Short mmCIF file of C-alpha atoms in Angstrom, two decimals:
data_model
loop_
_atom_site.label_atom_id
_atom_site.label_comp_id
_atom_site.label_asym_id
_atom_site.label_seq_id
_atom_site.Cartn_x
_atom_site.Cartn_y
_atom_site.Cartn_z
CA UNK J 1 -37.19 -44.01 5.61
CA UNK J 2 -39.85 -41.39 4.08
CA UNK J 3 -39.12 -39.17 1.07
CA UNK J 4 -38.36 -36.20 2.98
CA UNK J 5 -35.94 -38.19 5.21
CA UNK J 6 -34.12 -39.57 2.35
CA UNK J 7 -34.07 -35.97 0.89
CA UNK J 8 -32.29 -34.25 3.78
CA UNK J 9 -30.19 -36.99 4.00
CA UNK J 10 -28.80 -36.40 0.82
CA UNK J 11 -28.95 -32.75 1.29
CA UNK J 12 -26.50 -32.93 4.53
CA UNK J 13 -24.49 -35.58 2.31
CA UNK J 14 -23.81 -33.12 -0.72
CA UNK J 15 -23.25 -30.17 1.77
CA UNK J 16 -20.67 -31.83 4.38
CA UNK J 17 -18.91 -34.93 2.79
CA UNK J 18 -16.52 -35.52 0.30
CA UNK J 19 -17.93 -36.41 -3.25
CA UNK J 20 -16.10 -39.28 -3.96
CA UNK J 21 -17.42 -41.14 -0.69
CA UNK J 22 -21.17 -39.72 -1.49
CA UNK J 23 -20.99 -40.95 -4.83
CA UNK J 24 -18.97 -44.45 -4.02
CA UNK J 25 -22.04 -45.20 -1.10
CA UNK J 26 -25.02 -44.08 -4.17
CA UNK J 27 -23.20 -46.68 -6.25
CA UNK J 28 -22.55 -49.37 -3.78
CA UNK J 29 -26.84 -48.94 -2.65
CA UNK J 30 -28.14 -48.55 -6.14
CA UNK J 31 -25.84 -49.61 -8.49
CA UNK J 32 -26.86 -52.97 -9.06
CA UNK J 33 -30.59 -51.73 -9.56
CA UNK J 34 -29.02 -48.97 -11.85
CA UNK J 35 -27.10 -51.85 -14.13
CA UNK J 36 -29.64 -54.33 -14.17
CA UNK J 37 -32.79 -52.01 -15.43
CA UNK J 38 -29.87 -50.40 -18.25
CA UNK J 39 -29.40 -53.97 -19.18
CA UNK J 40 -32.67 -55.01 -19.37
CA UNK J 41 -32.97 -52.15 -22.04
CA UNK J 42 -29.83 -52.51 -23.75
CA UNK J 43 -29.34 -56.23 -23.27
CA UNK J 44 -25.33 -55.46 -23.66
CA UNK J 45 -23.05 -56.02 -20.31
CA UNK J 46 -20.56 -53.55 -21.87
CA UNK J 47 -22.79 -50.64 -22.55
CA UNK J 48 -24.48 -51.05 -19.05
CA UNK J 49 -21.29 -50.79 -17.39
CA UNK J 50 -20.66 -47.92 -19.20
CA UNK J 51 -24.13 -45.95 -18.59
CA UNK J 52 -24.65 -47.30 -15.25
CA UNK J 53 -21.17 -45.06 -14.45
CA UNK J 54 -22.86 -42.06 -16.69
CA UNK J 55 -25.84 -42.43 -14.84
CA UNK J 56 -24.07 -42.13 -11.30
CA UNK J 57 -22.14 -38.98 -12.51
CA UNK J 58 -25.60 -37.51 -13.92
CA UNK J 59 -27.08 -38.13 -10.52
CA UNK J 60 -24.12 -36.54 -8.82
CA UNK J 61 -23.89 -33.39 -10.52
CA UNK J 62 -27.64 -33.46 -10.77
CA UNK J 63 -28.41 -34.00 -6.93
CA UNK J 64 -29.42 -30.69 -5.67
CA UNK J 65 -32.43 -30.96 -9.14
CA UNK J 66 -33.90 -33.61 -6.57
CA UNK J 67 -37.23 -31.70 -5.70
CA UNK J 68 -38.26 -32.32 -1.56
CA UNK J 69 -40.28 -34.93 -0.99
CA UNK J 70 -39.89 -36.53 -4.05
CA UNK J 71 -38.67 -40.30 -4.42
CA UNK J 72 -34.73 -40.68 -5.15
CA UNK J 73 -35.15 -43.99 -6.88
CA UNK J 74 -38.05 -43.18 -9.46
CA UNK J 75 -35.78 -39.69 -10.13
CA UNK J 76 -32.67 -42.02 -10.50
CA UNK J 77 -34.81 -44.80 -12.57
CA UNK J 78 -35.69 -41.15 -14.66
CA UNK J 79 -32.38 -40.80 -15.78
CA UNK J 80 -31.22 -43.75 -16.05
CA UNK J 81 -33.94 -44.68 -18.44
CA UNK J 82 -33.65 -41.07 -20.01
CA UNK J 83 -29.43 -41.95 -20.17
CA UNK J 84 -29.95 -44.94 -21.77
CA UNK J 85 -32.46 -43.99 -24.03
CA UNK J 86 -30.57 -41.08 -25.26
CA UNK J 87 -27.07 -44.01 -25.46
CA UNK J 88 -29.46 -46.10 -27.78
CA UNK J 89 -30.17 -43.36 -30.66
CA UNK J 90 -26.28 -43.17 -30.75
CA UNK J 91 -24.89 -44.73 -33.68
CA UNK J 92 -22.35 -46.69 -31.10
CA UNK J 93 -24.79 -49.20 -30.28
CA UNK J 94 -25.53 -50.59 -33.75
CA UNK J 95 -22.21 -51.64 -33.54
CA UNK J 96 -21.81 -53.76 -30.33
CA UNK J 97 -22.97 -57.51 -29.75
CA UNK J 98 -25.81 -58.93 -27.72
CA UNK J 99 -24.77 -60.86 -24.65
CA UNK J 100 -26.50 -63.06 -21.95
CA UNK J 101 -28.86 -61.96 -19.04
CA UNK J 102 -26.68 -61.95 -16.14
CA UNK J 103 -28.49 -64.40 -13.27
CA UNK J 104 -27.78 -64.43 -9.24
CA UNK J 105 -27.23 -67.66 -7.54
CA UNK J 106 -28.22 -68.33 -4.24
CA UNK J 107 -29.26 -71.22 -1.61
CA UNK J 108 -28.95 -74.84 -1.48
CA UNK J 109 -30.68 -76.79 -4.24
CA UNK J 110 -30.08 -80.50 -6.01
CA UNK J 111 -28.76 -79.99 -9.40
CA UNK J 112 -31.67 -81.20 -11.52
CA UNK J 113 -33.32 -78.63 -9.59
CA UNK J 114 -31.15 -76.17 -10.58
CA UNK J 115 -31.18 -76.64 -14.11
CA UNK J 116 -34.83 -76.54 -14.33
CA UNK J 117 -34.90 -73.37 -12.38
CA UNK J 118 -32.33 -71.56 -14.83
CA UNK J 119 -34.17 -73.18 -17.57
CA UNK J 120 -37.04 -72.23 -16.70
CA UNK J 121 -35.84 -68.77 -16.05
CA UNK J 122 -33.83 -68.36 -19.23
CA UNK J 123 -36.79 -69.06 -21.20
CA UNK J 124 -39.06 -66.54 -19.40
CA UNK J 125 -36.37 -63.51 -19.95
CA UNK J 126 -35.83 -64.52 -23.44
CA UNK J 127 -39.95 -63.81 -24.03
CA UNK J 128 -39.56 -61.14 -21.63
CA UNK J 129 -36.70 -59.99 -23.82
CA UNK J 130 -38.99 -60.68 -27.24
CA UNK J 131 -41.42 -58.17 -26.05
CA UNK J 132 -41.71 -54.28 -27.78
CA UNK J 133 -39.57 -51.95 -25.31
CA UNK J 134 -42.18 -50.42 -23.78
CA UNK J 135 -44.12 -53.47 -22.74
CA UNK J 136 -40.82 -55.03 -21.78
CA UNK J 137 -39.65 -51.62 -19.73
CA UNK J 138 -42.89 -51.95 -17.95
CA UNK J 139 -42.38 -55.62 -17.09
CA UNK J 140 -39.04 -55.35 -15.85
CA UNK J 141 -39.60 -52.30 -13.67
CA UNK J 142 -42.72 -54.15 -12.29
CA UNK J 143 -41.63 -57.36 -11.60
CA UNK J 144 -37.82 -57.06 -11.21
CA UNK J 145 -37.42 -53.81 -9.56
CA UNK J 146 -41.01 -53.74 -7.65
CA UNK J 147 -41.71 -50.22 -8.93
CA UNK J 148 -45.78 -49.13 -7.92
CA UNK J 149 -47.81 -47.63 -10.50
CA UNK J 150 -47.16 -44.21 -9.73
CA UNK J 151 -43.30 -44.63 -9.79
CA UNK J 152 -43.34 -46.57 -13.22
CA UNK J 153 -45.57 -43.82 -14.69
CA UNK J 154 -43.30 -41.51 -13.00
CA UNK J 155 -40.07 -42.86 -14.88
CA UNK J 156 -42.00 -44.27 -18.05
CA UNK J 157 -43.13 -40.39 -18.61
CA UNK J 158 -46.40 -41.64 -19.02
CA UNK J 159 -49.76 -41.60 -17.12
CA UNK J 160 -50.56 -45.03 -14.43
CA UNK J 161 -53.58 -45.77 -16.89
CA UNK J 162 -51.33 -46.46 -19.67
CA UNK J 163 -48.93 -48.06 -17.32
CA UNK J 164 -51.61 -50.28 -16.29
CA UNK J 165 -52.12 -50.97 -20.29
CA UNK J 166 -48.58 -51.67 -21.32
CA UNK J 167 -48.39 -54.23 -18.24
CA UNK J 168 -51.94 -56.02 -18.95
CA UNK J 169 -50.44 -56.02 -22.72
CA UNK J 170 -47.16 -57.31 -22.16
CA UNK J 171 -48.57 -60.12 -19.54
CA UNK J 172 -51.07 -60.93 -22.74
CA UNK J 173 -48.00 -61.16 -25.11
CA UNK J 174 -46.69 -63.61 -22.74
CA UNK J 175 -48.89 -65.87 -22.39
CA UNK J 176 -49.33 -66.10 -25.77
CA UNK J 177 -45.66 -66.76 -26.32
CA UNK J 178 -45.95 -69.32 -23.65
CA UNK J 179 -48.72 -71.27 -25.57
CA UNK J 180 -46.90 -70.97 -28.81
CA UNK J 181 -43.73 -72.25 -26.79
CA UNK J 182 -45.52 -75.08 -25.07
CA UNK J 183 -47.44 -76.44 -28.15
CA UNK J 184 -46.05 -74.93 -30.92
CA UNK J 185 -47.56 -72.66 -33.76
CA UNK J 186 -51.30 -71.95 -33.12
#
């Protein structure tokens, strides 16, 4: 579906349906995404909870903001970043512990291989995780939530050149963690 389907869509949605079903089928398509990009910020289960439901209210109330033709997921990626950005300079935060990446499970493998999967996994997040927030924002929206250029620079409020730079960065960082990790201090 193009951006101007997905536009009237919504339109017609807003105009004839009841709110609370509108808003229940946003969550139940994009809620997951929402959740997993405020954690990946955050790296708190609680506080994603809680902005991922701030986030869906902004976006309700918000809706009819959505400029034609424009893509609904880089404007809800926009304020959900913006949301949790603006949750982070409160002084709540400073206050709440850090807890474990949450992982999906899936398919039919042997347990060894399993472990070295999750291992292997763990260990990439946890650099991923070790990164400066804007190299690690641009990582996560490129890899985990398949964002193009245009849609990152879109929601990072920045231009696809220095997109492109924070991602050719962060992937340097990396690898350099990686080496450290593998073989210890260089």
């Amino acid at each position: 579906m193009n951006s101007k389907t997905n536009f009237d869509c919504l339109k017609y949605r807003v105009e004839t349906e009841e709110p609370k079903t509108l808003l229940e089928d946003l969550m139940n398509a994009y809620g997951k995404e929402v959740w997993n990009y405020v954690f990946s910020i955050t790296r708190k289960r609680d506080i994603a909870d809680d902005i991922t439901q701030e986030v869906f209210i902004k976006v309700y109330l918000h809706l009819d903001s959505l400029r034609r033709g424009a893509s609904f997921k880089t404007w809800l990626f926009t304020i959900t970043r913006n949301t949790t950005i603006d949750f982070q300079r409160s002084t709540f935060l400073r206050k709440v512990t850090l807890f474990d990446w949450l992982e999906e499970r899936g398919g039919e493998r042997s347990v060894e291989q399993e472990a070295l999967e999750k291992w292997a996994l763990n260990d990439m997040w946890a650099m991923v995780f070790k990164l400066p927030a804007k190299y690690r924002e641009a990582i996560i929206l490129f890899a985990h939530h398949q964002l193009s250029m245009k849609e990152m620079a879109d929601v990072l409020g920045v231009t696809e050149v220095a997109v492109k730079s924070r991602l050719f960065r962060a992937r340097q960082k990396l690898a350099k963690m990686k080496v450290i990790s593998n073989y210890g201090s260089v």
